[in-house]
PDB file of N, CA and C in Angstrom:
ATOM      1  N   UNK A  23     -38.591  15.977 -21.527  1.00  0.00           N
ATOM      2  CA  UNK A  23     -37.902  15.283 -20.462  1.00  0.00           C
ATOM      3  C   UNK A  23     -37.461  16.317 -19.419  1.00  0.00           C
ATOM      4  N   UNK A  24     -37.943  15.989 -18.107  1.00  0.00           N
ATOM      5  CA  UNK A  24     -37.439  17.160 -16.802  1.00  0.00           C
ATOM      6  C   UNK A  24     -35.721  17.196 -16.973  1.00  0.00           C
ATOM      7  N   UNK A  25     -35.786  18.317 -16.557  1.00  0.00           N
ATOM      8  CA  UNK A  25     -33.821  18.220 -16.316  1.00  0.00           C
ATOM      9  C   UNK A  25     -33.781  17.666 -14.864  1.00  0.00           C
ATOM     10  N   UNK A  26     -32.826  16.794 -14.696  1.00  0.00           N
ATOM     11  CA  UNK A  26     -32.220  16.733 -13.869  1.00  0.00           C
ATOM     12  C   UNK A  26     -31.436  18.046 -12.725  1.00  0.00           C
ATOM     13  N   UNK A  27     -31.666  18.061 -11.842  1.00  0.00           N
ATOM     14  CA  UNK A  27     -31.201  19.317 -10.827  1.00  0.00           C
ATOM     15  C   UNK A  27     -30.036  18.388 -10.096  1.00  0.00           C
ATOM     16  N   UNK A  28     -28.938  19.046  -9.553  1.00  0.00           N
ATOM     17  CA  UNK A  28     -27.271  18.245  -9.254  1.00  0.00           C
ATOM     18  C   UNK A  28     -28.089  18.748  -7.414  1.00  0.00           C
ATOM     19  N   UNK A  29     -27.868  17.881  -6.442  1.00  0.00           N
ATOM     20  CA  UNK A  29     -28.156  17.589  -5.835  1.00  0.00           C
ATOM     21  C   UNK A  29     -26.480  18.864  -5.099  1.00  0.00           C
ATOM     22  N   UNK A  30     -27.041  19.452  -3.900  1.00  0.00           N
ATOM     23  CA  UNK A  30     -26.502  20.723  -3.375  1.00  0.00           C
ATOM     24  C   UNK A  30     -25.975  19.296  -2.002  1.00  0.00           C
ATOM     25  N   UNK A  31     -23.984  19.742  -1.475  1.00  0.00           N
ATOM     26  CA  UNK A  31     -23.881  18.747  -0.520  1.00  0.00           C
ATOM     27  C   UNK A  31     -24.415  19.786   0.376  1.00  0.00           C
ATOM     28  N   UNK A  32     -24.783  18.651   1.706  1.00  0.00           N
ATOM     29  CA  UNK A  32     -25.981  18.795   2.555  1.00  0.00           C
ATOM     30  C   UNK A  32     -24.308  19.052   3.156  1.00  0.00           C
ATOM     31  N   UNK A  33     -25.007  20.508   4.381  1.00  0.00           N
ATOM     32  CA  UNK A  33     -24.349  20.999   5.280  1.00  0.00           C
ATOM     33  C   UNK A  33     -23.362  20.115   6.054  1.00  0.00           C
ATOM     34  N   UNK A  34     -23.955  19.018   6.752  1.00  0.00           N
ATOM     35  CA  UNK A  34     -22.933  17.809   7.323  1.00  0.00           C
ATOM     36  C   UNK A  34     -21.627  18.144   6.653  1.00  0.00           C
ATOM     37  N   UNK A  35     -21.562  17.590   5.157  1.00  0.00           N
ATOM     38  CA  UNK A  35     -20.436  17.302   4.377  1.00  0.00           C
ATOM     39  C   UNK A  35     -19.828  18.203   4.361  1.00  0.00           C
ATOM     40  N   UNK A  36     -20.118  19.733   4.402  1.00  0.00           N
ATOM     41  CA  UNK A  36     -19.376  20.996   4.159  1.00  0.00           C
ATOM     42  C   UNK A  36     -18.873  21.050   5.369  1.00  0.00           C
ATOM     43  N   UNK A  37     -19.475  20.908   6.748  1.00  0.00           N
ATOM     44  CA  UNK A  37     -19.226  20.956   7.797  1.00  0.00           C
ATOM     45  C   UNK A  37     -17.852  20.413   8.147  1.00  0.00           C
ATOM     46  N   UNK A  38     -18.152  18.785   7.710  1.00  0.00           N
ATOM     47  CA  UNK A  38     -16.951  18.044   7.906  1.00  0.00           C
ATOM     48  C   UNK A  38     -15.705  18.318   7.479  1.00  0.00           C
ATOM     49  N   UNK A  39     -15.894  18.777   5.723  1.00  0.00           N
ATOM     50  CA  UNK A  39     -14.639  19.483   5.158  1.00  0.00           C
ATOM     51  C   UNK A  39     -13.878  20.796   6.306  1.00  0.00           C
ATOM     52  N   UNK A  40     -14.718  21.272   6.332  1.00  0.00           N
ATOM     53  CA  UNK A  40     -14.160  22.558   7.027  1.00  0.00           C
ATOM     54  C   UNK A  40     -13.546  22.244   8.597  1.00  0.00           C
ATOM     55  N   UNK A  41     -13.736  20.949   8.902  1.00  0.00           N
ATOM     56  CA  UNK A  41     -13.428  20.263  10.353  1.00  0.00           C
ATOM     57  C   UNK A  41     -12.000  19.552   9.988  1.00  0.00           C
ATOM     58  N   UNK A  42     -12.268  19.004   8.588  1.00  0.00           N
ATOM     59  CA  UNK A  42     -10.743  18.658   8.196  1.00  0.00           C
ATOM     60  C   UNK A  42      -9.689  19.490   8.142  1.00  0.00           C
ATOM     61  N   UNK A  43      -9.980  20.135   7.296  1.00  0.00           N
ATOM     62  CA  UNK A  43      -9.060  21.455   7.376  1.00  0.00           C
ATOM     63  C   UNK A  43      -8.811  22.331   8.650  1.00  0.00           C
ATOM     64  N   UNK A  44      -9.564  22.353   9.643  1.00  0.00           N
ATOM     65  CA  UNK A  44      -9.231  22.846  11.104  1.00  0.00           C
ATOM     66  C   UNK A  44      -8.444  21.569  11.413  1.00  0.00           C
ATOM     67  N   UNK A  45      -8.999  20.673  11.539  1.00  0.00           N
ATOM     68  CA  UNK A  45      -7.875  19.195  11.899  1.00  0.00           C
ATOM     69  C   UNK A  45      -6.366  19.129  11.713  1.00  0.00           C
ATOM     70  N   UNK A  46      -6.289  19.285  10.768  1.00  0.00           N
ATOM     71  CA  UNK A  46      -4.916  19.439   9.680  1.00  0.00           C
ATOM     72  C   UNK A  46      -4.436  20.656   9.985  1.00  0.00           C
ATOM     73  N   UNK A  47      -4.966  21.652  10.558  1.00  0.00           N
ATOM     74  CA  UNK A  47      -4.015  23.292  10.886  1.00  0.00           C
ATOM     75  C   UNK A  47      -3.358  23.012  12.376  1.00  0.00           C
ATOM     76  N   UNK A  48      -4.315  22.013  12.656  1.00  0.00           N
ATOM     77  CA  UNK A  48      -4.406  22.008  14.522  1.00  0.00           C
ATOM     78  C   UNK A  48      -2.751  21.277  14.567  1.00  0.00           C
ATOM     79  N   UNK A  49      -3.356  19.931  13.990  1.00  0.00           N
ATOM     80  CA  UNK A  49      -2.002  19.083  14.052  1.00  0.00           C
ATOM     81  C   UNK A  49      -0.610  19.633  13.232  1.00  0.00           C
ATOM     82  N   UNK A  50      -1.008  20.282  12.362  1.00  0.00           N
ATOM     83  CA  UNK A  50       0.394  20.568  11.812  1.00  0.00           C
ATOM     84  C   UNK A  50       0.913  21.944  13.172  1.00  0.00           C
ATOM     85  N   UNK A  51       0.500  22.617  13.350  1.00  0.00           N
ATOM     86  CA  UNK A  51       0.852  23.495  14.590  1.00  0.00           C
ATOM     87  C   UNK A  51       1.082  23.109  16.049  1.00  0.00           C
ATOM     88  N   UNK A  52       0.670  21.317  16.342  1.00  0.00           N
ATOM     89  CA  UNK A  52       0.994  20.791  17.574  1.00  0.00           C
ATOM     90  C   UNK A  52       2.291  20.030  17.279  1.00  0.00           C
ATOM     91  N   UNK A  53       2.758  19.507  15.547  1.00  0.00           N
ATOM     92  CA  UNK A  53       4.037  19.015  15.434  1.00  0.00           C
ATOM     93  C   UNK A  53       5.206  20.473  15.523  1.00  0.00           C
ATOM     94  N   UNK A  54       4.687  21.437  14.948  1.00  0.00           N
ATOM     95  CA  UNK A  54       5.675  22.572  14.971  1.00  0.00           C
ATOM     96  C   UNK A  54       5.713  22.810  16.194  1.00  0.00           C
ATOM     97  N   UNK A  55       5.074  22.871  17.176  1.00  0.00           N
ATOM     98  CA  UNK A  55       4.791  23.008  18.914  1.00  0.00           C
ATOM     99  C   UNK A  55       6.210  21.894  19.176  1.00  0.00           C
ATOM    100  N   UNK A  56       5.881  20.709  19.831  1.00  0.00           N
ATOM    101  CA  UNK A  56       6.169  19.876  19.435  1.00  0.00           C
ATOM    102  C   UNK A  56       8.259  19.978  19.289  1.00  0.00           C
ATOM    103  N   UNK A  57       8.485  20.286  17.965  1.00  0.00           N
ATOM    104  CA  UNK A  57       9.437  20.424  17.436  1.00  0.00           C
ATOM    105  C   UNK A  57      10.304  21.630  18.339  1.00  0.00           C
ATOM    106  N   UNK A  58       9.563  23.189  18.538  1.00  0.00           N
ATOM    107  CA  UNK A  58      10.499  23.795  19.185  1.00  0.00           C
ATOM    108  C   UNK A  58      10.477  23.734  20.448  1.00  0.00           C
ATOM    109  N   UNK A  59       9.413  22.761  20.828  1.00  0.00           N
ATOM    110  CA  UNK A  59       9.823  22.768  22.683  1.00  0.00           C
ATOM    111  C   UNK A  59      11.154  21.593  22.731  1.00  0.00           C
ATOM    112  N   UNK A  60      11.109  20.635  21.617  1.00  0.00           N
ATOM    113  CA  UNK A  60      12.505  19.936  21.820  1.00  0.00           C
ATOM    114  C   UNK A  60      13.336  20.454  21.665  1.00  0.00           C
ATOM    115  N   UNK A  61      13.667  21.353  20.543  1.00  0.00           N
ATOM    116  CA  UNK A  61      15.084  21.936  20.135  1.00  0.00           C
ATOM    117  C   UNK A  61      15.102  22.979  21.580  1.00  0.00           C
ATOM    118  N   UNK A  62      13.960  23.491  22.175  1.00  0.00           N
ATOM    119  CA  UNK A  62      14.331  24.207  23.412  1.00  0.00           C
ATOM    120  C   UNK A  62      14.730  23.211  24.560  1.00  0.00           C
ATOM    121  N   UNK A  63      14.477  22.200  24.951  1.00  0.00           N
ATOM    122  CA  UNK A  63      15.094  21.470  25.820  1.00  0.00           C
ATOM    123  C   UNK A  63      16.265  21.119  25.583  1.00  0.00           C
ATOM    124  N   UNK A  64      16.542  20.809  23.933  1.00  0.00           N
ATOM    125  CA  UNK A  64      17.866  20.468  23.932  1.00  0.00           C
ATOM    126  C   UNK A  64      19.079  21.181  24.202  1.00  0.00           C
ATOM    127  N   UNK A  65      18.581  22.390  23.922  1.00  0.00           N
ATOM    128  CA  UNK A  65      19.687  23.543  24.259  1.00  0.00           C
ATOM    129  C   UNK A  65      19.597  23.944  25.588  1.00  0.00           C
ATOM    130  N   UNK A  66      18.718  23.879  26.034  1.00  0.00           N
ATOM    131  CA  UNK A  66      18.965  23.459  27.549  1.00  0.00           C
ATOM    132  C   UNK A  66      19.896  22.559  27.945  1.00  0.00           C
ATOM    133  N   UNK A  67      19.628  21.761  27.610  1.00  0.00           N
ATOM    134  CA  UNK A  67      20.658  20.605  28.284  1.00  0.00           C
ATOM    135  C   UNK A  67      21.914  20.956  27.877  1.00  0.00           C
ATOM    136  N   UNK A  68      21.968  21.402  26.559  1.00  0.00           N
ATOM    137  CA  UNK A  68      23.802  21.803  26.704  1.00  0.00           C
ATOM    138  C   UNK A  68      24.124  23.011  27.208  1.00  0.00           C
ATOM    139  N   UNK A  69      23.256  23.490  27.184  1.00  0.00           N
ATOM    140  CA  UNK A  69      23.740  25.094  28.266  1.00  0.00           C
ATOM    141  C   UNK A  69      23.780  24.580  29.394  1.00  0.00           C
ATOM    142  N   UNK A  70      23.269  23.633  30.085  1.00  0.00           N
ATOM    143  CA  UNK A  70      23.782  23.209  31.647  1.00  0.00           C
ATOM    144  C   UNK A  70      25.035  22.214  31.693  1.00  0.00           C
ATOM    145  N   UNK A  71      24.914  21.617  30.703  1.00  0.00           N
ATOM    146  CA  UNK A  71      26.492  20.948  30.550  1.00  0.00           C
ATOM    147  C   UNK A  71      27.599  21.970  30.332  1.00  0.00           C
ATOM    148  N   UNK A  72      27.530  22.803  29.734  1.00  0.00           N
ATOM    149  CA  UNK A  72      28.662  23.768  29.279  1.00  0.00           C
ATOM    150  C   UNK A  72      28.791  24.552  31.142  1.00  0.00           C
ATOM    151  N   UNK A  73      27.617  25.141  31.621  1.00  0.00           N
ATOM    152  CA  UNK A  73      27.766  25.513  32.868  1.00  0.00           C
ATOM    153  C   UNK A  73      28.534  24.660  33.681  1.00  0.00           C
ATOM    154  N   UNK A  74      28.380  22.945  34.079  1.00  0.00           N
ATOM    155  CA  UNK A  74      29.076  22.505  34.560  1.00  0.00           C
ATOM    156  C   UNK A  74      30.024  22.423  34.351  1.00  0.00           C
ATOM    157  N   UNK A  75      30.575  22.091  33.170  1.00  0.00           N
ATOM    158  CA  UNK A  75      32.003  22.312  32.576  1.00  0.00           C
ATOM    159  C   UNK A  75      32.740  22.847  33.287  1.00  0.00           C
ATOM    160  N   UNK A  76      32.221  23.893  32.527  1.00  0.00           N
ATOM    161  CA  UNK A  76      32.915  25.506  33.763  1.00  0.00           C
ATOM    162  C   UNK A  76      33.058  25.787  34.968  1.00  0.00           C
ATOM    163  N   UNK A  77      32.004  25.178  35.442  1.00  0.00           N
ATOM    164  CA  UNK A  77      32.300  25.164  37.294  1.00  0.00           C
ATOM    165  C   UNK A  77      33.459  24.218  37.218  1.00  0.00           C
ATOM    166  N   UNK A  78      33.379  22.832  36.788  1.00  0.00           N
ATOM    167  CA  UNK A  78      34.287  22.293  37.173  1.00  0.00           C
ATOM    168  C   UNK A  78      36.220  22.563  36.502  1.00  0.00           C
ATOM    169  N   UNK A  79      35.795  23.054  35.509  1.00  0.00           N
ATOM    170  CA  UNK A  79      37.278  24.062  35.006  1.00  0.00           C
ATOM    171  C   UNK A  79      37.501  24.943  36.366  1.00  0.00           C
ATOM    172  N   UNK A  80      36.739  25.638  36.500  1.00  0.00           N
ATOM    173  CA  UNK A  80      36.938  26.564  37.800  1.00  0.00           C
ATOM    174  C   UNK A  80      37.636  25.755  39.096  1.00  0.00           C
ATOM    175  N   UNK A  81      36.786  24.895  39.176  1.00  0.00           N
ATOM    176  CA  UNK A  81      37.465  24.382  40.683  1.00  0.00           C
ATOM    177  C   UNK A  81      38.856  23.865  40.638  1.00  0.00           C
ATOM    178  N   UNK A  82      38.726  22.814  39.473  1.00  0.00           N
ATOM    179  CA  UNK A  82      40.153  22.775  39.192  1.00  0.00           C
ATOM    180  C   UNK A  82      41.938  23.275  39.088  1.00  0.00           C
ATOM    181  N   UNK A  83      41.121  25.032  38.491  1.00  0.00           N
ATOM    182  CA  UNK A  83      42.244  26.163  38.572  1.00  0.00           C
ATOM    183  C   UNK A  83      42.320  26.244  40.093  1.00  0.00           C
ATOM    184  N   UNK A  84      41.202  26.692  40.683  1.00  0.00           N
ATOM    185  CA  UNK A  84      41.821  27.282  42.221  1.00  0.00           C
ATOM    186  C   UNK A  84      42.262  26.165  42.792  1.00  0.00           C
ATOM    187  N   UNK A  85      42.284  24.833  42.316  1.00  0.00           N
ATOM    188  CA  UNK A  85      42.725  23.632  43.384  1.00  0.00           C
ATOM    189  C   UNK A  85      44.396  23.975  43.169  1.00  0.00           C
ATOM    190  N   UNK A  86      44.563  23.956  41.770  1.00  0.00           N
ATOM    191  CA  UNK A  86      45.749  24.118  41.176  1.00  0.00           C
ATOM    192  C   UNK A  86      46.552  25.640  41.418  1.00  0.00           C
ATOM    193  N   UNK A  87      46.079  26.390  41.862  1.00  0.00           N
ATOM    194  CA  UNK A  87      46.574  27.901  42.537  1.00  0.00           C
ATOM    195  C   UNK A  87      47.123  27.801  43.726  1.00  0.00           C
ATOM    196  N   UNK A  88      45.813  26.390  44.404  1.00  0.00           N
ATOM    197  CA  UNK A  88      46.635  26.798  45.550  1.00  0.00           C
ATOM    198  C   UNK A  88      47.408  25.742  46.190  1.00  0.00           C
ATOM    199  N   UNK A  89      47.534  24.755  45.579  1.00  0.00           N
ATOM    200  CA  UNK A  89      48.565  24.068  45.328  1.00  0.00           C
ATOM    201  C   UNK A  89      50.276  24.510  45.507  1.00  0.00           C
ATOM    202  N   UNK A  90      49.779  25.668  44.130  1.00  0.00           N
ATOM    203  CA  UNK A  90      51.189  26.400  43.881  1.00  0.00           C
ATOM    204  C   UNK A  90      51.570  27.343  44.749  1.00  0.00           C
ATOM    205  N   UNK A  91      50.631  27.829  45.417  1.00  0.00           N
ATOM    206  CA  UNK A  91      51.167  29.237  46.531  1.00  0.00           C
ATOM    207  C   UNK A  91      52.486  28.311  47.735  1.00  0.00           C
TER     208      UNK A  91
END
């Protein structure tokens, strides 16, 4: 009786695997992308709130300085 020979996957299939796995590096590195451009906007936004703050603490004192002179 011939032996049976296991049939080798045809390039396509290896191809594809190896397209998955680029797939899956791509996207997991566009959610980490993604993730620190928000946490960078967000701290943006409170570093310009805290700036205004402060301007407006500021104006306040000199309104109040010169008030008192």
């Amino acid at each position: 009786m011939p032996k049976l020979k296991r049939k080798n996957k045809s390039s396509s299939t290896r191809s594809s695997a190896i397209y998955d796995r680029e797939f899956h590096f791509l996207t997991d590195n566009k959610r980490t992308l993604q993730l620190i451009i928000t946490a960078f906007l967000a701290l943006s936004a409170l570093l310009v709130a805290h700036i205004v703050n402060q301007q407006e603490e500021l104006d306040l004192y000199k309104e109040a300085r010169a008030v008192t002179r």
